[in-house]
Short mmCIF file of C-alpha atoms in Angstrom, two decimals:
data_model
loop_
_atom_site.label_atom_id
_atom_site.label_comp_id
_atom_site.label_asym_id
_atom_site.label_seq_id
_atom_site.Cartn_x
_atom_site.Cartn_y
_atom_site.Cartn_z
CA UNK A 1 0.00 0.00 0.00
CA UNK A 2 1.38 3.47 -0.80
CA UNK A 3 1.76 5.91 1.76
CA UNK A 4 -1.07 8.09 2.27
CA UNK A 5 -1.64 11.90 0.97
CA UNK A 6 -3.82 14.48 2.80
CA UNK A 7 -3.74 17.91 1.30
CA UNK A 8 -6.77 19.97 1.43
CA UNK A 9 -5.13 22.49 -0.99
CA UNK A 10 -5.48 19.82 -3.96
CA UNK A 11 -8.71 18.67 -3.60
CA UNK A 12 -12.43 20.04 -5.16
CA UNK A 13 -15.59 20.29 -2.07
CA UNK A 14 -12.96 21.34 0.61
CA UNK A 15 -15.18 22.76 3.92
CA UNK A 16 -14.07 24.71 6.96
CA UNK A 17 -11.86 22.24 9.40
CA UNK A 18 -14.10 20.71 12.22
CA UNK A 19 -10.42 20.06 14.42
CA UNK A 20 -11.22 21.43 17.90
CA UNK A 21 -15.08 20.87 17.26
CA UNK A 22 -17.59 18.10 18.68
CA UNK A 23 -18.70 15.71 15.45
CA UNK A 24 -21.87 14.31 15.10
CA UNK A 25 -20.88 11.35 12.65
CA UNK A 26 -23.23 9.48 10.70
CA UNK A 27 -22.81 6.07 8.82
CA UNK A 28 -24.75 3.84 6.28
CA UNK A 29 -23.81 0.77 4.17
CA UNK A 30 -25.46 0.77 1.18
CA UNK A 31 -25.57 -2.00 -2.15
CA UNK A 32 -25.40 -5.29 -2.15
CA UNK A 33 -23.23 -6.50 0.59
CA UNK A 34 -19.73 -7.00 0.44
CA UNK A 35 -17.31 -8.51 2.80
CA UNK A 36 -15.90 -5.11 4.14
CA UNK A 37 -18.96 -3.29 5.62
CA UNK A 38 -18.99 -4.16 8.75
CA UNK A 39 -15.36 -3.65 9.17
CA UNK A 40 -15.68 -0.42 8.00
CA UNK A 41 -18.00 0.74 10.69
CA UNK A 42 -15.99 -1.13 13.36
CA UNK A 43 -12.64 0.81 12.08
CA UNK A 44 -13.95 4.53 11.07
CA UNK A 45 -15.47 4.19 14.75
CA UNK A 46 -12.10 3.35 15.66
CA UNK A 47 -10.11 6.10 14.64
CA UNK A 48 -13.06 8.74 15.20
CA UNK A 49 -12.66 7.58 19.45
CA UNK A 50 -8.93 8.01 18.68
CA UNK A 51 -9.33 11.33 17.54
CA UNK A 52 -11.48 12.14 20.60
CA UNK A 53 -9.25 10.92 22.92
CA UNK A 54 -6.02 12.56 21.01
CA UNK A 55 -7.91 15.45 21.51
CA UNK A 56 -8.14 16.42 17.50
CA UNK A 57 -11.90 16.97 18.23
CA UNK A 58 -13.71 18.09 21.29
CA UNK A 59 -16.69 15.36 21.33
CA UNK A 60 -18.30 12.75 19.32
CA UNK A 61 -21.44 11.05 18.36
CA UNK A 62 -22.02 8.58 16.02
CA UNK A 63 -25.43 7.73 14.52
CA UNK A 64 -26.00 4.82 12.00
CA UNK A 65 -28.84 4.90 9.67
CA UNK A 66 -30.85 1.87 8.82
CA UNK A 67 -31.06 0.31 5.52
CA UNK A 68 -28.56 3.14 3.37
CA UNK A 69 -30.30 5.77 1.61
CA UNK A 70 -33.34 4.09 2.85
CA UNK A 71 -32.62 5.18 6.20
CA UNK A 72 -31.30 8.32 5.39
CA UNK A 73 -34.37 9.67 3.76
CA UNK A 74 -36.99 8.16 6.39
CA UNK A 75 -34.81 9.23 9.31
CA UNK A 76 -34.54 6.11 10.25
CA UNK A 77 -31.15 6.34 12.57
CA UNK A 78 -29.78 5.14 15.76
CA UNK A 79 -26.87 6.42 18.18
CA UNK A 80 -24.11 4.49 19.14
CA UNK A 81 -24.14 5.06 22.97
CA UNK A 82 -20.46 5.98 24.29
CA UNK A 83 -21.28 2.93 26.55
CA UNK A 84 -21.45 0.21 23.10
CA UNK A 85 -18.19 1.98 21.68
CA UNK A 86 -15.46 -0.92 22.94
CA UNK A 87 -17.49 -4.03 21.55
CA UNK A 88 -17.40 -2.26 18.12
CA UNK A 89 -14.27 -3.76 17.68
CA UNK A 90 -16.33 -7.26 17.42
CA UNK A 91 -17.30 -5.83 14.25
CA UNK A 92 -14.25 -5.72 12.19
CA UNK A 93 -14.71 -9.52 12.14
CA UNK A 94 -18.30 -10.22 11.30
CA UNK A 95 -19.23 -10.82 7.64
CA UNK A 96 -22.32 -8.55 6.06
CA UNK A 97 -23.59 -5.11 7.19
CA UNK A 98 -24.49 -4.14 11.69
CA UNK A 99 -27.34 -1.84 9.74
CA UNK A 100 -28.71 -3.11 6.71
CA UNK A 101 -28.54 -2.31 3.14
CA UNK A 102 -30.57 -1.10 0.40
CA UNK A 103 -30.41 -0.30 -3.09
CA UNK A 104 -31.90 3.36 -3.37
CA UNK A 105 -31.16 5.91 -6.20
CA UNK A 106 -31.48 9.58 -5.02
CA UNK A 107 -32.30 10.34 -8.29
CA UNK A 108 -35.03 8.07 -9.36
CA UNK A 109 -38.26 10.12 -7.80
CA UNK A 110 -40.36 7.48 -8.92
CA UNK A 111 -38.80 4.61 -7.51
CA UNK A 112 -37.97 6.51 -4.49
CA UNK A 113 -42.04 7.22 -3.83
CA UNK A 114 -43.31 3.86 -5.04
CA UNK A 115 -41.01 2.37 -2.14
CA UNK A 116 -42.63 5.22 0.61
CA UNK A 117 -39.31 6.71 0.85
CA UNK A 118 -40.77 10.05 0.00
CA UNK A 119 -43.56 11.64 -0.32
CA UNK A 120 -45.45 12.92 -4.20
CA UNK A 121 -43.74 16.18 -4.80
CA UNK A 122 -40.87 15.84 -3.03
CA UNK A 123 -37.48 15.87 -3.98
CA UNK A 124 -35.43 12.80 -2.37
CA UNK A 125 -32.11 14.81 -2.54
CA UNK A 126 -33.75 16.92 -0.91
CA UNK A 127 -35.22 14.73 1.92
CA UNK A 128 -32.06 13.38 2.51
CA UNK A 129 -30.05 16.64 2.95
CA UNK A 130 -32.70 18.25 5.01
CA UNK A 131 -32.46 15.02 7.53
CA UNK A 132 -29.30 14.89 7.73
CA UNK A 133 -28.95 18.53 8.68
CA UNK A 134 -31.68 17.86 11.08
CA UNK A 135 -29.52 15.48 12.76
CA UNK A 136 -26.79 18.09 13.16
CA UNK A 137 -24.21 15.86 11.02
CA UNK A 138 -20.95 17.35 10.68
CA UNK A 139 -19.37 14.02 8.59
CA UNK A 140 -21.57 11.24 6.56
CA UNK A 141 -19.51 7.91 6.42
CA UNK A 142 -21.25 6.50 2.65
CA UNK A 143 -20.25 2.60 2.65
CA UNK A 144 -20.91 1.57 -0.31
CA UNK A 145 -19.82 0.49 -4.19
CA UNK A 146 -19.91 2.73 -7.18
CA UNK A 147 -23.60 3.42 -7.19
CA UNK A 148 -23.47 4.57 -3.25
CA UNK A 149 -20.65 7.06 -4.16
CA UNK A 150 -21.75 7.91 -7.23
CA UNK A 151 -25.00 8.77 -5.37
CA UNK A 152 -22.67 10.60 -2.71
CA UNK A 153 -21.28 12.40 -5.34
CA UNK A 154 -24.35 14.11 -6.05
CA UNK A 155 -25.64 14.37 -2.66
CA UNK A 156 -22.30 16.07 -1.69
CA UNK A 157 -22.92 18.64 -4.54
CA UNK A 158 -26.38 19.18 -3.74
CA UNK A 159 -25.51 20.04 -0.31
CA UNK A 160 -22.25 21.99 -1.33
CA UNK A 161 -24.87 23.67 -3.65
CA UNK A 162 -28.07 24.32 -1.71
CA UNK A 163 -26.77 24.17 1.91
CA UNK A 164 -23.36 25.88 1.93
CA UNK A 165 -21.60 22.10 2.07
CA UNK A 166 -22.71 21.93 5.60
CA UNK A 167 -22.50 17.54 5.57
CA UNK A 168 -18.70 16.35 4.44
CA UNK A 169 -19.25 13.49 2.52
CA UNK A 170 -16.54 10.47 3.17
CA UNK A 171 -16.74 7.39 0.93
CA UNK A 172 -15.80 3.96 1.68
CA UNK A 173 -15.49 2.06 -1.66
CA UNK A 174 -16.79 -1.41 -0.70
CA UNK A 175 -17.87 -3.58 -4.22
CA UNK A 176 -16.35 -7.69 -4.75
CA UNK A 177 -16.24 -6.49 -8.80
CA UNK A 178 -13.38 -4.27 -7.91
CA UNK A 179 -14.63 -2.44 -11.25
CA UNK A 180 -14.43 1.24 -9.58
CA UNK A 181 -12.42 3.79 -11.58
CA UNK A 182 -9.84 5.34 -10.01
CA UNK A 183 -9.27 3.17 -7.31
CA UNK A 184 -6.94 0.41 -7.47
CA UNK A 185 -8.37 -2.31 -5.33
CA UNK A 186 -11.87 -1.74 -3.90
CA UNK A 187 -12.52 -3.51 -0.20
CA UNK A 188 -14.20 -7.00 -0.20
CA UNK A 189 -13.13 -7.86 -3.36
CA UNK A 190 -9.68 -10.18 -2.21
CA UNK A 191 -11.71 -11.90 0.22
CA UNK A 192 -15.08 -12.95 -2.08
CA UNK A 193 -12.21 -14.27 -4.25
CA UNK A 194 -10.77 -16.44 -1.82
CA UNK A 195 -14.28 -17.70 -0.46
CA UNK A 196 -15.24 -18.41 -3.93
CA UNK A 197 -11.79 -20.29 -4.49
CA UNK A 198 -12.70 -22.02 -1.33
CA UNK A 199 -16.60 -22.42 -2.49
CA UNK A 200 -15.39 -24.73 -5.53
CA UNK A 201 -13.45 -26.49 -3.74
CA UNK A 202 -16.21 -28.26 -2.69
CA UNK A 203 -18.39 -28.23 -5.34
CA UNK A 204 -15.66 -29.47 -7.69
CA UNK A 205 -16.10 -33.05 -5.82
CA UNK A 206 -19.42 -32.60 -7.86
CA UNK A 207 -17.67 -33.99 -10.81
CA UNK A 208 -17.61 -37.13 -9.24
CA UNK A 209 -21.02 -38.17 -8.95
CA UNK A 210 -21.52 -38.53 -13.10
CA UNK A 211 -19.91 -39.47 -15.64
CA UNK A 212 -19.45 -36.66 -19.01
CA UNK A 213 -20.46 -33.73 -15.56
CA UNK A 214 -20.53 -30.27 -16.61
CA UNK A 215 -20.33 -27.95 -14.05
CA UNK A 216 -20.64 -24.03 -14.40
CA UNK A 217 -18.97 -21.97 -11.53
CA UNK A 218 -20.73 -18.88 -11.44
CA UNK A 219 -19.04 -15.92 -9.96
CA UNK A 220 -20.35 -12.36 -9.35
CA UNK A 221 -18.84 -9.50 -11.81
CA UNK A 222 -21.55 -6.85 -13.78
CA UNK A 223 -19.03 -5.79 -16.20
CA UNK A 224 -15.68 -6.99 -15.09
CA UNK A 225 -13.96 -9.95 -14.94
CA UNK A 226 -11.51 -9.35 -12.04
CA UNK A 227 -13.17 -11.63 -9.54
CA UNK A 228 -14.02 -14.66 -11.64
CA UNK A 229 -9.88 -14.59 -12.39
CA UNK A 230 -9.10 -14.07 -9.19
CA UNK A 231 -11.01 -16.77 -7.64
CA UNK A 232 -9.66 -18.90 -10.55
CA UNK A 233 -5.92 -18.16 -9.50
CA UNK A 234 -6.69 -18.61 -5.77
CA UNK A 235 -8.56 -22.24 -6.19
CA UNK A 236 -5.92 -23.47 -8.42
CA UNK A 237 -3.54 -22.74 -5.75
CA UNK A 238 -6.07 -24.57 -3.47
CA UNK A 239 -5.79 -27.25 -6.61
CA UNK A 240 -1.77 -27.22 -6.66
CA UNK A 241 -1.16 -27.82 -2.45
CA UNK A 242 -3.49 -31.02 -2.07
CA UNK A 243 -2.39 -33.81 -1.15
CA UNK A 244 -4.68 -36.09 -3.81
CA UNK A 245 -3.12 -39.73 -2.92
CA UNK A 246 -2.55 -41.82 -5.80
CA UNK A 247 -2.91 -40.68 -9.47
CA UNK A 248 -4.52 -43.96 -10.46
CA UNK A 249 -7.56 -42.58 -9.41
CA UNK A 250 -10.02 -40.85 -12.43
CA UNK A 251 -10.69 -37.77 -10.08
CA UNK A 252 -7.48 -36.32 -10.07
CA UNK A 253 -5.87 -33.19 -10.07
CA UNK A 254 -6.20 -32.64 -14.02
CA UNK A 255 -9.98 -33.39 -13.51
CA UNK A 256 -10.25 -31.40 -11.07
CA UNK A 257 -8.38 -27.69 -12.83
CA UNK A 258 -10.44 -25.47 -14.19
CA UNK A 259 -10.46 -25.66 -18.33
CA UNK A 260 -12.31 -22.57 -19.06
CA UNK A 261 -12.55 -19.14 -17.91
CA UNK A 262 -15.35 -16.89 -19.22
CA UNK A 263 -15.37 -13.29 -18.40
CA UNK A 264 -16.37 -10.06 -20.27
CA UNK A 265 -13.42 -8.65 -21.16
CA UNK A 266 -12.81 -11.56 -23.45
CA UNK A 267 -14.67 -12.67 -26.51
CA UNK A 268 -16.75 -15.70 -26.42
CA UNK A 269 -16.73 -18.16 -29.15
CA UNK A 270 -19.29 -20.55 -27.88
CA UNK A 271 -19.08 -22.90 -30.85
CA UNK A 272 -15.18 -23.32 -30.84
CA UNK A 273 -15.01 -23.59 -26.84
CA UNK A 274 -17.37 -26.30 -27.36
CA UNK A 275 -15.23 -27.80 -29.46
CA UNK A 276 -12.39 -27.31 -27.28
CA UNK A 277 -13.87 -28.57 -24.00
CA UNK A 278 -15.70 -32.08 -25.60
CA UNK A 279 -11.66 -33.05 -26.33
CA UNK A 280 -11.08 -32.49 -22.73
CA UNK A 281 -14.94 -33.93 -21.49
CA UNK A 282 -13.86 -36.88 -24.00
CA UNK A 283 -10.69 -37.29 -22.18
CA UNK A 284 -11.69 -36.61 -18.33
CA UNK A 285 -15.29 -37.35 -17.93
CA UNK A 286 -15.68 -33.89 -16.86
CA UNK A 287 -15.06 -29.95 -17.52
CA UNK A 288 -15.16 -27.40 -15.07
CA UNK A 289 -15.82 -23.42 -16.51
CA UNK A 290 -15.70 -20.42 -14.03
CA UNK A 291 -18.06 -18.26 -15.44
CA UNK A 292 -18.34 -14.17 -14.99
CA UNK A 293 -22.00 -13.38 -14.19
CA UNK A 294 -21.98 -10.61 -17.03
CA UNK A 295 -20.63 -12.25 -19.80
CA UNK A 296 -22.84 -12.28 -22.69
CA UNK A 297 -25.51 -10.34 -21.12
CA UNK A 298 -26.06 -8.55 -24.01
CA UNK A 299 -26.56 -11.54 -26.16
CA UNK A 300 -28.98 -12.66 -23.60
CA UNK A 301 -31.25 -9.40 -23.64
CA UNK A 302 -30.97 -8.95 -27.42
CA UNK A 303 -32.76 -12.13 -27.49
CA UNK A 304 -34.98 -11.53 -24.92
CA UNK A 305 -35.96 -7.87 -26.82
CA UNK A 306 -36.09 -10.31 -29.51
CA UNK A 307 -38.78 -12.35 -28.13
CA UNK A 308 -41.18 -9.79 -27.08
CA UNK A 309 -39.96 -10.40 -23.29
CA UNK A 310 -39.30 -7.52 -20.49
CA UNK A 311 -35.97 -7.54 -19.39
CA UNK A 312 -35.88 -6.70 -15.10
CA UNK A 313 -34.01 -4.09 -14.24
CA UNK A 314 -33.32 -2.48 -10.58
CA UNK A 315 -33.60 1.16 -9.57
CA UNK A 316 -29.76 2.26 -11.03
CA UNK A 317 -31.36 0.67 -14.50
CA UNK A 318 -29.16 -2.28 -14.18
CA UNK A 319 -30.17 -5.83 -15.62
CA UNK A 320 -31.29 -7.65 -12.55
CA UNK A 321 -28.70 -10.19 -13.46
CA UNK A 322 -29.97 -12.90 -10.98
CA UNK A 323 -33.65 -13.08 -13.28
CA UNK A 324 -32.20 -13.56 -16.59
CA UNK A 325 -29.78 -16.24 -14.90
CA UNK A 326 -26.77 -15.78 -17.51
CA UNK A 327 -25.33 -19.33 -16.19
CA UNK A 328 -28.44 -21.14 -17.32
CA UNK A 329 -28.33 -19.88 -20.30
CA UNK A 330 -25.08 -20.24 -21.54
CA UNK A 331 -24.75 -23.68 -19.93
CA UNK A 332 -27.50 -25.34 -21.76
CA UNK A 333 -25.93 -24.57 -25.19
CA UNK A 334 -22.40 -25.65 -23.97
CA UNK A 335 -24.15 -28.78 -22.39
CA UNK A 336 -25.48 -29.81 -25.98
CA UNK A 337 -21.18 -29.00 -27.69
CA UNK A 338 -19.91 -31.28 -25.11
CA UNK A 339 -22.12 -33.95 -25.21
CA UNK A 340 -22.84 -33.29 -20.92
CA UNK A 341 -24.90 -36.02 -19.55
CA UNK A 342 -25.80 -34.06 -16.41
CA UNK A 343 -24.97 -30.04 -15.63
CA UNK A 344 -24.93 -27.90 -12.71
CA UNK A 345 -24.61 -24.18 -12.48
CA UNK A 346 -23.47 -23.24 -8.86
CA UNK A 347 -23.17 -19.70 -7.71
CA UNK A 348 -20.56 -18.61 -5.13
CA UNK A 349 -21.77 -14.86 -5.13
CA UNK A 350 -23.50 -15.12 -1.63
CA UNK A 351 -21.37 -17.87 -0.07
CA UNK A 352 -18.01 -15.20 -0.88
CA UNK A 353 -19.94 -11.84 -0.57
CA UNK A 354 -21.05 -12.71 3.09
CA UNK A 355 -17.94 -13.58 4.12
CA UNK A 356 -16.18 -11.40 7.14
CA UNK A 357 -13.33 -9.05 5.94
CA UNK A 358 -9.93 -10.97 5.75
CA UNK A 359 -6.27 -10.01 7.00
CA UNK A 360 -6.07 -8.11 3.82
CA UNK A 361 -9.31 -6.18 3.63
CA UNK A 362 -9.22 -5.45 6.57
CA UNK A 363 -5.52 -3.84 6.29
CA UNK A 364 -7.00 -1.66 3.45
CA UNK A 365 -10.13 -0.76 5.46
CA UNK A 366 -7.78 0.55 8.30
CA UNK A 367 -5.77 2.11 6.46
CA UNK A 368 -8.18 4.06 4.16
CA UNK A 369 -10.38 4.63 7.66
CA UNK A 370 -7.73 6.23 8.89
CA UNK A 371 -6.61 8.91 6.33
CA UNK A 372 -10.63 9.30 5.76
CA UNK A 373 -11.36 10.29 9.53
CA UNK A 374 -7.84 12.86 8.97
CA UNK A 375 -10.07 14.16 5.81
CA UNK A 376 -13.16 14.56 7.45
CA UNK A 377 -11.32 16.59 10.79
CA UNK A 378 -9.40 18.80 7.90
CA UNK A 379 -12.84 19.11 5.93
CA UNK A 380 -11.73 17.36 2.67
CA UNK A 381 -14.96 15.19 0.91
CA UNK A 382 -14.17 12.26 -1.58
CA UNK A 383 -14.08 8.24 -1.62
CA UNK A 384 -11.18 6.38 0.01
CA UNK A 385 -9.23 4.85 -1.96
CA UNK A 386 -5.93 4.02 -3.67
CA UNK A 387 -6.11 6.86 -6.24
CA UNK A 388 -4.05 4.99 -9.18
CA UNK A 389 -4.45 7.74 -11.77
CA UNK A 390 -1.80 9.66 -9.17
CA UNK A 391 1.34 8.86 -8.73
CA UNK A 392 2.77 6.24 -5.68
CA UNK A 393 -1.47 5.26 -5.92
CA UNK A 394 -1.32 7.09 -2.46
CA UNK A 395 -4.84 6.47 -0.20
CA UNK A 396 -6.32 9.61 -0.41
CA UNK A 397 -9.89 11.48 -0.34
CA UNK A 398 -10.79 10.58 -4.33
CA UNK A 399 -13.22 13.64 -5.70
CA UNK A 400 -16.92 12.46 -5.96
CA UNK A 401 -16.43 13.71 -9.56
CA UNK A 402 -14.17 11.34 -10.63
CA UNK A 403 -15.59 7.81 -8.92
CA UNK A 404 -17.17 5.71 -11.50
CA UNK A 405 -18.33 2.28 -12.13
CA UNK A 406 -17.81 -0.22 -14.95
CA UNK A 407 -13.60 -0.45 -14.87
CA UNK A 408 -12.60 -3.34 -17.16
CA UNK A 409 -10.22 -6.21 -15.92
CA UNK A 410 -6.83 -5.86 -17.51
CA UNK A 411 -6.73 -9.46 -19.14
CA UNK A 412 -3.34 -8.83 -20.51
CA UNK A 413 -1.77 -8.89 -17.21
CA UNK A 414 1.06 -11.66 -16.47
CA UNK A 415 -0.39 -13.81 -14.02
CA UNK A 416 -3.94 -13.93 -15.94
CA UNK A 417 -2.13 -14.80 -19.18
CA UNK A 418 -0.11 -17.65 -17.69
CA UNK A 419 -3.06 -18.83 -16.11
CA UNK A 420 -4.83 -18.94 -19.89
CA UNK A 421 -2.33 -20.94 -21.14
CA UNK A 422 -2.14 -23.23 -18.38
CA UNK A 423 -5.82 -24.27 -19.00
CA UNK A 424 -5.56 -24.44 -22.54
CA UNK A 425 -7.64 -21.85 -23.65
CA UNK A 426 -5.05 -19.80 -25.26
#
């Protein structure tokens, strides 16, 4: 991790310092869930009591809001009673989020009022910002992945805008896709890789209980590929320390490698990967594919536009990937290539996404929860992160502006490439 940068002077949204000043700090986790939120809350409370008791701030509250945005715009809030502060250390090992989630865009009036959110005519950026002034909040603690921060970004405008930037806004980039742009490695993400590596190692033994199995690993990832690879690498490491006794046996270590990886930064040639993997079902009885949740997605809704069908979306517009089941669908075709006599499609997403924080998230949390509370005190706004458009990627308060979602895996990378190769698929 590069050393951390905190320099109010180079950053957009700066406010007045609050150093001296007693903080009312309020926190939400927002998105799906990740395994990093609960962390997060356990170590930003950490280092906000360390301020108070280095005397950088004169008092402290801390209020958690129920269910993200959800809460947020309801007022539905708690406070953290100075009593309950030492057991949120328990936190920073406990797997999903110690207030709930929600998926709630501040922009979408409609979907904002159908869910009783908000009432007709009113404006939920406007709800929101009017509550949490209400609550006298100095600093808002957004827990989230890019559509929580991209969502803070605006609510931090609209308060820098309409109420003088009264609320500084502090990110925590939480998503297992790792697909947020600038920010080199997003929290949750190493950890859902190694649960999903640890997932198929289990499921694997599936390829045991039929002869000519197919079996379809399906991993989490809208747009990017990065955890699908990396939960490839980490199970073939799994693959490459076990101890499999004699290699007379049929379920061996080459049945039990991975032969395909689909993700959707590469292209997909169905018809010659079917080809490809019925030599190796021919030869081994078996073929195991990790498969990216959003590859071929668009394939899938062109031919469900095709069909006359309605493809589900959520609020942010997304295709509600778990309805339109990408696995199934590209699993029955490859089923029919490779001549499968039986096929499963397994999904690690919840197993890995529940998971608590490991050694190395948690590291990152820590580190990026302690440069963001040094933000908030100094009156900087942004999303924590490893800024890797700057140079050293130092942890730093990223602008709002520049947080987006949808960064691509870089398939040419080394380790990735090897890993192709060692499959067979290049």
């Amino acid at each position: 991790m590069a050393p951390s940068v905190l320099s109010a002077s180079v950053y957009l949204r700066s406010h007045a310092s609050i150093a001296g000043k007693h903080v009312n700090v309020g926190m939400m986790t927002s998105g799906g869930l990740a395994p990093c939120l609960s962390s997060s809350v356990s170590q930003l409370a950490k280092y906000w009591i360390q301020a108070l008791e280095e005397g950088k701030i004169s008092g402290l509250t801390l209020r958690m809001y129920v269910d993200g945005y959800a809460g947020v715009l309801t007022g539905d809030s708690f406070i953290v009673p100075e009593s309950e502060w030492k057991n949120m250390e328990k936190l920073n090992f406990l797997g999903g989020s110690p207030i709930g989630n929600s998926r709630v865009k501040l922009t979408n009036l409609a979907d904002c009022e159908k869910r009783g959110f908000i009432k007709a005519g009113e404006k939920p950026l406007s709800v929101a910002s009017k509550q949490l002034i209400m609550d006298n909040i100095n600093v808002l603690h957004t827990i989230g992945g890019d559509d929580t921060n991209t969502q803070a970004a605006v609510l931090s405008k609209y308060l820098m805008d309409e109420h003088n930037g009264s609320v500084i806004v502090i990110g925590m980039p939480k998503t297992i896709d790792n697909d947020v742009v600038p920010i080199a490695q997003t929290f949750g993400a190493d950890t859902a890789a190694r649960q999903g590596a640890i997932f198929f190692e289990n499921i694997v033994n599936e390829s045991t209980a039929s002869p000519r199995m197919l079996i379809l690993h399906e991993v989490m990832g809208r747009d990017c590929g990065f955890l699908t690879s990396k939960t490839a690498q980490y199970y073939r490491e799994i693959l490459a320390k076990q101890d499999l006794g004699s290699s007379i046996f049929p379920s061996n270590r080459v049945s039990r490698d991975i032969n395909a990886i689909w993700i959707p930064e590469l292209n997909l040639d169905l018809v010659a990967e079917g080809a490809r993997l019925k030599k190796i079902m021919d030869e081994n009885g078996c073929v195991n594919v990790f498969f990216g949740e959003g590859t071929g997605v668009e394939e899938i809704v062109r031919d469900m536009e095709a069909h006359g069908e309605t493809v589900p979306r959520d609020a942010f517009g997304h295709v509600s990937l778990n309805k339109i089941s990408p696995g199934q669908y590209f699993s029955k075709r490859l089923a029919k290539y490779v001549g499968a006599e039986k096929t499963i499609v397994q999904k690690s997403g919840y197993f890995a996404r529940s998971a608590a924080a490991n050694e190395f998230d948690r590291d990152l949390i820590g580190e990026c929860a302690k440069v963001g509370v040094a933000s908030a005190i100094a009156g900087v706004s942004g999303c924590m992160g490893e800024d890797e458009e700057r140079e050293g990627t130092p942890i730093r308060p990223i602008e709002f502006e520049r947080i987006k979602g949808g960064k691509a895996f870089d398939v040419n990378q080394e380790w990735f490439q090897t890993m192709l190769k060692e499959i067979g698929q290049i």
